[in-house]
PDB file of C-alpha atoms and ligand atoms in Angstrom:
ATOM      1  CA  MET A   1      96.001  93.364  98.036  1.00  0.00           C
ATOM      2  CA  LYS A   2      96.103  91.872 101.515  1.00  0.00           C
ATOM      3  CA  LEU A   3      96.909  88.290 102.465  1.00  0.00           C
ATOM      4  CA  LEU A   4      95.797  86.842 105.801  1.00  0.00           C
ATOM      5  CA  ILE A   5      97.923  83.870 106.866  1.00  0.00           C
ATOM      6  CA  VAL A   6      96.387  81.723 109.586  1.00  0.00           C
ATOM      7  CA  ILE A   7      98.335  79.105 111.494  1.00  0.00           C
ATOM      8  CA  PRO A   8      96.158  76.932 113.757  1.00  0.00           C
ATOM      9  CA  ALA A   9      97.944  76.054 116.960  1.00  0.00           C
ATOM     10  CA  HIS A  10      97.270  73.769 119.874  1.00  0.00           C
ATOM     11  CA  ASN A  11     100.007  73.053 122.433  1.00  0.00           C
ATOM     12  CA  GLU A  12     102.857  74.129 120.166  1.00  0.00           C
ATOM     13  CA  GLU A  13     105.295  75.486 122.795  1.00  0.00           C
ATOM     14  CA  LYS A  14     108.210  73.569 121.310  1.00  0.00           C
ATOM     15  CA  ILE A  15     108.088  75.145 117.862  1.00  0.00           C
ATOM     16  CA  ILE A  16     105.806  78.158 117.752  1.00  0.00           C
ATOM     17  CA  GLU A  17     108.344  80.874 118.515  1.00  0.00           C
ATOM     18  CA  GLU A  18     110.978  79.711 116.058  1.00  0.00           C
ATOM     19  CA  ASN A  19     108.414  79.095 113.332  1.00  0.00           C
ATOM     20  CA  VAL A  20     106.589  82.418 113.740  1.00  0.00           C
ATOM     21  CA  ASN A  21     109.963  84.138 113.410  1.00  0.00           C
ATOM     22  CA  LYS A  22     110.694  82.101 110.286  1.00  0.00           C
ATOM     23  CA  VAL A  23     107.377  82.964 108.649  1.00  0.00           C
ATOM     24  CA  ILE A  24     107.740  86.662 109.419  1.00  0.00           C
ATOM     25  CA  ASP A  25     111.321  86.741 108.121  1.00  0.00           C
ATOM     26  CA  PHE A  26     110.123  85.093 104.928  1.00  0.00           C
ATOM     27  CA  MET A  27     107.097  87.366 104.507  1.00  0.00           C
ATOM     28  CA  LYS A  28     109.286  90.449 104.898  1.00  0.00           C
ATOM     29  CA  THR A  29     110.846  89.465 101.558  1.00  0.00           C
ATOM     30  CA  GLN A  30     107.403  89.693  99.906  1.00  0.00           C
ATOM     31  CA  LYS A  31     107.095  93.269  98.725  1.00  0.00           C
ATOM     32  CA  ASP A  32     104.176  93.168  96.281  1.00  0.00           C
ATOM     33  CA  TYR A  33     101.317  92.895  98.763  1.00  0.00           C
ATOM     34  CA  SER A  34     100.479  93.461 102.410  1.00  0.00           C
ATOM     35  CA  TRP A  35     100.013  90.536 104.780  1.00  0.00           C
ATOM     36  CA  HIS A  36      99.137  89.627 108.349  1.00  0.00           C
ATOM     37  CA  LEU A  37     100.073  86.509 110.298  1.00  0.00           C
ATOM     38  CA  LEU A  38      97.352  85.382 112.704  1.00  0.00           C
ATOM     39  CA  ILE A  39      97.777  82.418 115.014  1.00  0.00           C
ATOM     40  CA  GLY A  40      94.447  80.710 115.668  1.00  0.00           C
ATOM     41  CA  GLU A  41      95.042  79.062 119.005  1.00  0.00           C
ATOM     42  CA  ASN A  42      92.630  77.067 121.111  1.00  0.00           C
ATOM     43  CA  GLY A  43      92.747  74.954 124.198  1.00  0.00           C
ATOM     44  CA  SER A  44      96.495  74.986 124.796  1.00  0.00           C
ATOM     45  CA  SER A  45      97.536  73.895 128.265  1.00  0.00           C
ATOM     46  CA  ASP A  46     101.278  74.367 127.754  1.00  0.00           C
ATOM     47  CA  GLU A  47     103.303  77.571 127.359  1.00  0.00           C
ATOM     48  CA  THR A  48     101.947  78.384 123.864  1.00  0.00           C
ATOM     49  CA  ILE A  49      99.864  81.390 124.966  1.00  0.00           C
ATOM     50  CA  LYS A  50     102.709  82.854 126.996  1.00  0.00           C
ATOM     51  CA  ILE A  51     104.999  82.602 123.968  1.00  0.00           C
ATOM     52  CA  LEU A  52     102.353  84.159 121.707  1.00  0.00           C
ATOM     53  CA  ASP A  53     102.029  87.069 124.164  1.00  0.00           C
ATOM     54  CA  LYS A  54     105.760  87.606 123.965  1.00  0.00           C
ATOM     55  CA  LEU A  55     105.683  87.521 120.168  1.00  0.00           C
ATOM     56  CA  SER A  56     102.818  90.051 120.112  1.00  0.00           C
ATOM     57  CA  LYS A  57     105.066  92.471 121.953  1.00  0.00           C
ATOM     58  CA  LYS A  58     107.961  91.837 119.591  1.00  0.00           C
ATOM     59  CA  TYR A  59     106.061  92.463 116.345  1.00  0.00           C
ATOM     60  CA  ALA A  60     103.917  95.335 115.094  1.00  0.00           C
ATOM     61  CA  ARG A  61     100.187  94.719 115.437  1.00  0.00           C
ATOM     62  CA  LYS A  62      99.841  95.296 111.689  1.00  0.00           C
ATOM     63  CA  ILE A  63     101.795  92.150 110.817  1.00  0.00           C
ATOM     64  CA  PHE A  64     101.286  89.754 113.745  1.00  0.00           C
ATOM     65  CA  SER A  65      98.567  88.797 116.196  1.00  0.00           C
ATOM     66  CA  TYR A  66      97.059  85.747 117.820  1.00  0.00           C
ATOM     67  CA  LYS A  67      93.606  84.812 118.982  1.00  0.00           C
ATOM     68  CA  SER A  68      92.596  82.260 121.603  1.00  0.00           C
ATOM     69  CA  LEU A  69      89.437  80.991 119.979  1.00  0.00           C
ATOM     70  CA  PRO A  70      86.422  79.147 121.350  1.00  0.00           C
ATOM     71  CA  ALA A  71      87.075  76.373 118.830  1.00  0.00           C
ATOM     72  CA  ARG A  72      86.975  72.613 119.208  1.00  0.00           C
ATOM     73  CA  SER A  73      89.258  71.634 116.371  1.00  0.00           C
ATOM     74  CA  LYS A  74      91.905  72.683 113.879  1.00  0.00           C
ATOM     75  CA  SER A  75      89.271  73.354 111.206  1.00  0.00           C
ATOM     76  CA  GLU A  76      87.028  75.346 113.487  1.00  0.00           C
ATOM     77  CA  ALA A  77      89.998  77.460 114.582  1.00  0.00           C
ATOM     78  CA  ILE A  78      90.931  78.178 110.950  1.00  0.00           C
ATOM     79  CA  LYS A  79      87.350  79.048 110.013  1.00  0.00           C
ATOM     80  CA  ARG A  80      86.936  81.433 112.957  1.00  0.00           C
ATOM     81  CA  ALA A  81      90.332  83.028 112.366  1.00  0.00           C
ATOM     82  CA  TRP A  82      89.651  83.525 108.644  1.00  0.00           C
ATOM     83  CA  PHE A  83      86.339  85.246 109.406  1.00  0.00           C
ATOM     84  CA  SER A  84      87.853  87.399 112.152  1.00  0.00           C
ATOM     85  CA  THR A  85      90.062  89.568 109.957  1.00  0.00           C
ATOM     86  CA  ASP A  86      89.337  91.227 106.639  1.00  0.00           C
ATOM     87  CA  ALA A  87      91.610  90.484 103.667  1.00  0.00           C
ATOM     88  CA  ASP A  88      91.507  89.705  99.951  1.00  0.00           C
ATOM     89  CA  PHE A  89      93.198  86.314 100.136  1.00  0.00           C
ATOM     90  CA  TYR A  90      93.151  83.802 103.020  1.00  0.00           C
ATOM     91  CA  LEU A  91      95.786  81.126 103.610  1.00  0.00           C
ATOM     92  CA  HIS A  92      96.218  78.411 106.184  1.00  0.00           C
ATOM     93  CA  MET A  93      99.281  76.371 106.974  1.00  0.00           C
ATOM     94  CA  ASP A  94     100.527  74.171 109.807  1.00  0.00           C
ATOM     95  CA  ALA A  95     102.645  75.339 112.736  1.00  0.00           C
ATOM     96  CA  ASP A  96     105.325  72.748 112.030  1.00  0.00           C
ATOM     97  CA  LEU A  97     105.941  74.351 108.611  1.00  0.00           C
ATOM     98  CA  SER A  98     105.827  70.979 106.906  1.00  0.00           C
ATOM     99  CA  THR A  99     105.291  72.720 103.580  1.00  0.00           C
ATOM    100  CA  ASP A 100     108.226  74.794 102.390  1.00  0.00           C
ATOM    101  CA  LEU A 101     107.492  78.521 102.749  1.00  0.00           C
ATOM    102  CA  LYS A 102     108.830  79.175  99.261  1.00  0.00           C
ATOM    103  CA  HIS A 103     105.428  78.045  97.918  1.00  0.00           C
ATOM    104  CA  ILE A 104     103.505  80.934  99.527  1.00  0.00           C
ATOM    105  CA  PRO A 105     104.047  83.241  96.506  1.00  0.00           C
ATOM    106  CA  LYS A 106     102.703  80.486  94.242  1.00  0.00           C
ATOM    107  CA  LEU A 107      99.437  80.364  96.183  1.00  0.00           C
ATOM    108  CA  VAL A 108      99.159  84.153  95.972  1.00  0.00           C
ATOM    109  CA  ASN A 109      99.962  84.184  92.242  1.00  0.00           C
ATOM    110  CA  GLY A 110      97.341  81.531  91.543  1.00  0.00           C
ATOM    111  CA  LEU A 111      94.660  83.563  93.313  1.00  0.00           C
ATOM    112  CA  SER A 112      95.802  86.732  91.511  1.00  0.00           C
ATOM    113  CA  GLU A 113      95.422  84.868  88.206  1.00  0.00           C
ATOM    114  CA  GLY A 114      91.767  84.275  89.054  1.00  0.00           C
ATOM    115  CA  TYR A 115      91.683  80.875  90.743  1.00  0.00           C
ATOM    116  CA  ASP A 116      89.269  80.663  93.680  1.00  0.00           C
ATOM    117  CA  LEU A 117      91.330  78.103  95.589  1.00  0.00           C
ATOM    118  CA  VAL A 118      95.015  77.234  95.275  1.00  0.00           C
ATOM    119  CA  ILE A 119      96.077  74.181  97.237  1.00  0.00           C
ATOM    120  CA  GLY A 120      99.368  72.506  98.051  1.00  0.00           C
ATOM    121  CA  SER A 121      99.671  68.932  96.852  1.00  0.00           C
ATOM    122  CA  ARG A 122     101.882  66.102  97.997  1.00  0.00           C
ATOM    123  CA  ALA A 123     100.560  63.799  95.297  1.00  0.00           C
ATOM    124  CA  MET A 124     101.747  65.318  92.048  1.00  0.00           C
ATOM    125  CA  LYS A 125     104.620  64.039  89.945  1.00  0.00           C
ATOM    126  CA  THR A 126     106.887  66.896  90.961  1.00  0.00           C
ATOM    127  CA  SER A 127     105.897  67.045  94.649  1.00  0.00           C
ATOM    128  CA  GLU A 128     108.865  66.367  96.950  1.00  0.00           C
ATOM    129  CA  VAL A 129     107.577  64.458  99.932  1.00  0.00           C
ATOM    130  CA  GLU A 130     109.056  62.811 102.999  1.00  0.00           C
ATOM    131  CA  LYS A 131     106.354  61.006 104.908  1.00  0.00           C
ATOM    132  CA  SER A 132     105.861  57.634 106.514  1.00  0.00           C
ATOM    133  CA  LEU A 133     104.579  54.702 104.441  1.00  0.00           C
ATOM    134  CA  LYS A 134     101.572  54.259 106.740  1.00  0.00           C
ATOM    135  CA  ARG A 135     100.569  57.884 106.343  1.00  0.00           C
ATOM    136  CA  GLY A 136     101.130  57.658 102.586  1.00  0.00           C
ATOM    137  CA  ILE A 137      98.890  54.619 102.149  1.00  0.00           C
ATOM    138  CA  ILE A 138      96.056  55.982 104.289  1.00  0.00           C
ATOM    139  CA  SER A 139      96.107  59.293 102.495  1.00  0.00           C
ATOM    140  CA  PHE A 140      96.212  57.591  99.054  1.00  0.00           C
ATOM    141  CA  CYS A 141      93.128  55.480  99.879  1.00  0.00           C
ATOM    142  CA  TYR A 142      91.284  58.440 101.403  1.00  0.00           C
ATOM    143  CA  ASN A 143      91.915  60.675  98.385  1.00  0.00           C
ATOM    144  CA  LEU A 144      90.891  57.927  95.992  1.00  0.00           C
ATOM    145  CA  LEU A 145      87.637  57.285  97.864  1.00  0.00           C
ATOM    146  CA  VAL A 146      86.635  60.953  97.880  1.00  0.00           C
ATOM    147  CA  ARG A 147      87.619  61.408  94.222  1.00  0.00           C
ATOM    148  CA  VAL A 148      85.440  58.479  93.172  1.00  0.00           C
ATOM    149  CA  LEU A 149      82.470  59.337  95.418  1.00  0.00           C
ATOM    150  CA  PHE A 150      82.340  62.991  94.370  1.00  0.00           C
ATOM    151  CA  SER A 151      83.949  62.862  90.882  1.00  0.00           C
ATOM    152  CA  LEU A 152      86.513  65.261  92.229  1.00  0.00           C
ATOM    153  CA  ASN A 153      89.621  66.050  90.230  1.00  0.00           C
ATOM    154  CA  VAL A 154      91.932  66.830  93.163  1.00  0.00           C
ATOM    155  CA  LYS A 155      94.864  64.587  94.051  1.00  0.00           C
ATOM    156  CA  ASP A 156      95.597  65.681  97.632  1.00  0.00           C
ATOM    157  CA  LEU A 157      92.693  66.901  99.738  1.00  0.00           C
ATOM    158  CA  GLN A 158      94.308  67.206 103.132  1.00  0.00           C
ATOM    159  CA  CYS A 159      97.615  69.041 102.706  1.00  0.00           C
ATOM    160  CA  GLY A 160      97.746  71.732 105.392  1.00  0.00           C
ATOM    161  CA  PHE A 161      98.663  74.461 102.945  1.00  0.00           C
ATOM    162  CA  LYS A 162      95.835  76.155 101.091  1.00  0.00           C
ATOM    163  CA  ALA A 163      94.692  79.599 100.045  1.00  0.00           C
ATOM    164  CA  ILE A 164      91.330  80.945  98.939  1.00  0.00           C
ATOM    165  CA  ASN A 165      89.816  84.219  97.781  1.00  0.00           C
ATOM    166  CA  LYS A 166      87.038  86.185  99.446  1.00  0.00           C
ATOM    167  CA  ARG A 167      84.341  84.694  97.217  1.00  0.00           C
ATOM    168  CA  THR A 168      85.297  81.197  98.425  1.00  0.00           C
ATOM    169  CA  LEU A 169      85.269  82.422 102.018  1.00  0.00           C
ATOM    170  CA  ASN A 170      81.789  83.886 101.742  1.00  0.00           C
ATOM    171  CA  GLU A 171      80.147  81.311  99.522  1.00  0.00           C
ATOM    172  CA  ILE A 172      81.883  78.075 100.511  1.00  0.00           C
ATOM    173  CA  ILE A 173      83.633  78.325 103.882  1.00  0.00           C
ATOM    174  CA  LYS A 174      80.545  79.950 105.376  1.00  0.00           C
ATOM    175  CA  GLN A 175      78.603  76.775 104.523  1.00  0.00           C
ATOM    176  CA  THR A 176      81.091  74.217 105.853  1.00  0.00           C
ATOM    177  CA  LYS A 177      79.721  72.389 108.849  1.00  0.00           C
ATOM    178  CA  TYR A 178      81.802  69.265 109.468  1.00  0.00           C
ATOM    179  CA  LEU A 179      84.753  70.764 111.244  1.00  0.00           C
ATOM    180  CA  SER A 180      86.225  67.940 113.281  1.00  0.00           C
ATOM    181  CA  GLU A 181      90.025  67.812 113.067  1.00  0.00           C
ATOM    182  CA  GLY A 182      91.045  69.083 109.622  1.00  0.00           C
ATOM    183  CA  PHE A 183      87.985  67.945 107.667  1.00  0.00           C
ATOM    184  CA  MET A 184      87.049  71.430 106.455  1.00  0.00           C
ATOM    185  CA  ASP A 185      89.706  71.061 103.737  1.00  0.00           C
ATOM    186  CA  THR A 186      87.859  68.124 102.209  1.00  0.00           C
ATOM    187  CA  GLU A 187      84.402  69.647 102.613  1.00  0.00           C
ATOM    188  CA  MET A 188      85.451  72.951 101.060  1.00  0.00           C
ATOM    189  CA  LEU A 189      86.981  71.219  98.037  1.00  0.00           C
ATOM    190  CA  ILE A 190      83.901  69.076  97.434  1.00  0.00           C
ATOM    191  CA  LEU A 191      81.564  72.081  97.711  1.00  0.00           C
ATOM    192  CA  SER A 192      83.830  74.312  95.598  1.00  0.00           C
ATOM    193  CA  ALA A 193      84.145  71.775  92.796  1.00  0.00           C
ATOM    194  CA  ASN A 194      80.405  71.209  92.914  1.00  0.00           C
ATOM    195  CA  LYS A 195      79.759  74.903  92.376  1.00  0.00           C
ATOM    196  CA  GLY A 196      82.303  75.148  89.552  1.00  0.00           C
ATOM    197  CA  PHE A 197      84.843  77.202  91.499  1.00  0.00           C
ATOM    198  CA  LYS A 198      88.306  77.247  89.924  1.00  0.00           C
ATOM    199  CA  ILE A 199      90.786  75.089  91.846  1.00  0.00           C
ATOM    200  CA  LYS A 200      94.515  74.989  91.186  1.00  0.00           C
ATOM    201  CA  GLU A 201      96.652  72.258  92.740  1.00  0.00           C
ATOM    202  CA  ILE A 202     100.364  72.966  93.011  1.00  0.00           C
ATOM    203  CA  PRO A 203     103.125  70.462  93.818  1.00  0.00           C
ATOM    204  CA  VAL A 204     104.887  71.236  97.099  1.00  0.00           C
ATOM    205  CA  LYS A 205     107.988  70.261  98.986  1.00  0.00           C
ATOM    206  CA  TRP A 206     106.723  68.710 102.210  1.00  0.00           C
ATOM    207  CA  LYS A 207     108.328  66.940 105.140  1.00  0.00           C
ATOM    208  CA  ASP A 208     106.888  65.257 108.144  1.00  0.00           C
ATOM    209  CA  ASP A 209     109.513  65.316 110.849  1.00  0.00           C
ATOM    210  CA  ARG A 210     107.480  65.055 114.007  1.00  0.00           C
ATOM    211  CA  LYS A 211     104.694  62.970 115.408  1.00  0.00           C
ATOM    212  CA  SER A 212     101.227  64.157 114.345  1.00  0.00           C
ATOM    213  CA  LYS A 213      98.912  65.674 116.947  1.00  0.00           C
ATOM    214  CA  PHE A 214      96.129  63.585 115.476  1.00  0.00           C
ATOM    215  CA  ASN A 215      95.268  59.992 116.225  1.00  0.00           C
ATOM    216  CA  ILE A 216      95.153  58.413 112.759  1.00  0.00           C
ATOM    217  CA  ALA A 217      92.569  55.734 113.594  1.00  0.00           C
ATOM    218  CA  ARG A 218      90.193  58.258 115.189  1.00  0.00           C
ATOM    219  CA  VAL A 219      90.632  60.783 112.384  1.00  0.00           C
ATOM    220  CA  THR A 220      90.067  58.150 109.685  1.00  0.00           C
ATOM    221  CA  THR A 221      86.813  56.998 111.283  1.00  0.00           C
ATOM    222  CA  SER A 222      85.530  60.522 111.765  1.00  0.00           C
ATOM    223  CA  PHE A 223      86.510  61.510 108.188  1.00  0.00           C
ATOM    224  CA  LEU A 224      84.663  58.522 106.725  1.00  0.00           C
ATOM    225  CA  LYS A 225      81.556  59.500 108.695  1.00  0.00           C
ATOM    226  CA  ASN A 226      81.894  63.100 107.523  1.00  0.00           C
ATOM    227  CA  ILE A 227      82.233  62.087 103.868  1.00  0.00           C
ATOM    228  CA  LEU A 228      78.908  60.267 104.139  1.00  0.00           C
ATOM    229  CA  ASN A 229      77.361  63.306 105.873  1.00  0.00           C
ATOM    230  CA  VAL A 230      78.482  65.581 103.029  1.00  0.00           C
ATOM    231  CA  LYS A 231      77.209  63.125 100.403  1.00  0.00           C
ATOM    232  CA  ARG A 232      73.826  62.901 102.131  1.00  0.00           C
ATOM    233  CA  ASP A 233      73.561  66.689 102.537  1.00  0.00           C
ATOM    234  CA  LEU A 234      74.372  67.235  98.858  1.00  0.00           C
ATOM    235  CA  ILE A 235      71.768  64.702  97.767  1.00  0.00           C
ATOM    236  CA  LEU A 236      69.140  66.224 100.059  1.00  0.00           C
ATOM    237  CA  GLY A 237      70.011  69.766  98.937  1.00  0.00           C
ATOM    238  CA  ARG A 238      71.044  70.863 102.397  1.00  0.00           C
ATOM    239  CA  TYR A 239      73.802  73.175 101.115  1.00  0.00           C
ATOM    240  CA  LYS A 240      72.767  76.431  99.458  1.00  0.00           C
TER     241      LYS A 240
HETATM  242  N1  GDP B 301      93.734  75.575 116.826  1.00  0.00           N
HETATM  243  C1  GDP B 301      93.974  74.249 116.767  1.00  0.00           C
HETATM  244  N2  GDP B 301      94.998  73.781 116.060  1.00  0.00           N
HETATM  245  C2  GDP B 301      95.218  72.456 116.045  1.00  0.00           C
HETATM  246  C3  GDP B 301      94.410  71.518 116.742  1.00  0.00           C
HETATM  247  N3  GDP B 301      94.915  70.285 116.527  1.00  0.00           N
HETATM  248  C4  GDP B 301      95.983  70.441 115.715  1.00  0.00           C
HETATM  249  N4  GDP B 301      96.176  71.744 115.424  1.00  0.00           N
HETATM  250  C5  GDP B 301      97.195  72.356 114.557  1.00  0.00           C
HETATM  251  O1  GDP B 301      97.059  71.791 113.275  1.00  0.00           O
HETATM  252  C6  GDP B 301      98.317  71.790 112.627  1.00  0.00           C
HETATM  253  C7  GDP B 301      98.644  70.397 112.123  1.00  0.00           C
HETATM  254  O2  GDP B 301      98.958  69.551 113.209  1.00  0.00           O
HETATM  255  P1  GDP B 301     100.005  68.394 113.081  1.00  0.00           P
HETATM  256  O3  GDP B 301     100.172  67.722 114.388  1.00  0.00           O
HETATM  257  O4  GDP B 301     101.247  68.927 112.416  1.00  0.00           O
HETATM  258  O5  GDP B 301      99.217  67.402 112.136  1.00  0.00           O
HETATM  259  P2  GDP B 301      99.622  66.638 110.822  1.00  0.00           P
HETATM  260  O6  GDP B 301      98.852  67.335 109.741  1.00  0.00           O
HETATM  261  O7  GDP B 301      99.114  65.257 111.060  1.00  0.00           O
HETATM  262  O8  GDP B 301     101.102  66.717 110.660  1.00  0.00           O
HETATM  263  C8  GDP B 301      99.318  72.327 113.647  1.00  0.00           C
HETATM  264  O9  GDP B 301      99.506  73.685 113.385  1.00  0.00           O
HETATM  265  C9  GDP B 301      98.606  72.085 114.972  1.00  0.00           C
HETATM  266  O10 GDP B 301      99.014  72.956 116.000  1.00  0.00           O
HETATM  267  C10 GDP B 301      93.307  72.060 117.499  1.00  0.00           C
HETATM  268  O11 GDP B 301      92.547  71.338 118.138  1.00  0.00           O
HETATM  269  N5  GDP B 301      93.153  73.414 117.474  1.00  0.00           N
HETATM  270 MG1   MG B 302     102.398  68.167 110.907  1.00  0.00          MG
END
């Protein structure tokens, strides 16, 4: 079994080296399956690419690589990176390692048990979360809206810590089309639930200790527009 871990990265010179080292050190403790860490970079104007070059020399090609992708967003970078490398299971997580790495084996176990998607959740009773009140309220309202509009039984749509199997990649991710910022997470969950794919949500330990790269007002507006696009496309049968 092979796991492909994708970390999207855009102007991450401050943290990318330390965090790639951390992920690789952690993954070296995972002996039951093979894995590859792929950084899906795009559009960085800082030292990120230089650092990634250095890391490529440090680590064996089998376990680490990066790609500078012709992507316009976090979601597009993840989608392209996932399709660029063959594996059995596909995971994405954020460069700031907001979600504790100890949950990676839980995602893998869930997929091995037969779930099609296993997703980190900051909204379950046993989740341990440190995030700002503003962020908490916006994400609560957003999740509620999507749950009601699509009768979706998922508590946290947008946690940057998710894994899927190959069937989900080929039947769901292939069809996603609203890729601004991180919206693919929401679209893939709506489409997966609609098709009866098995989704497992797991509580995670999550902390938010730096300023987000996203502008909350802009992201909220674009997400609301995208939700309506997905609703319309479902009604008109525009997804396969
Ligand atoms: N490839 C790529 N990654 C991005 C882009 N924008 C943000 N990211 C990455 O998405 C992840 C989440 O970003 P972050 O600022 O932590 O957002 P947060 O989810 O609001 O905390 C990080 O790994 C970023 O480097 C982008 O345009 N392209
Ligand atoms: Mg973050």
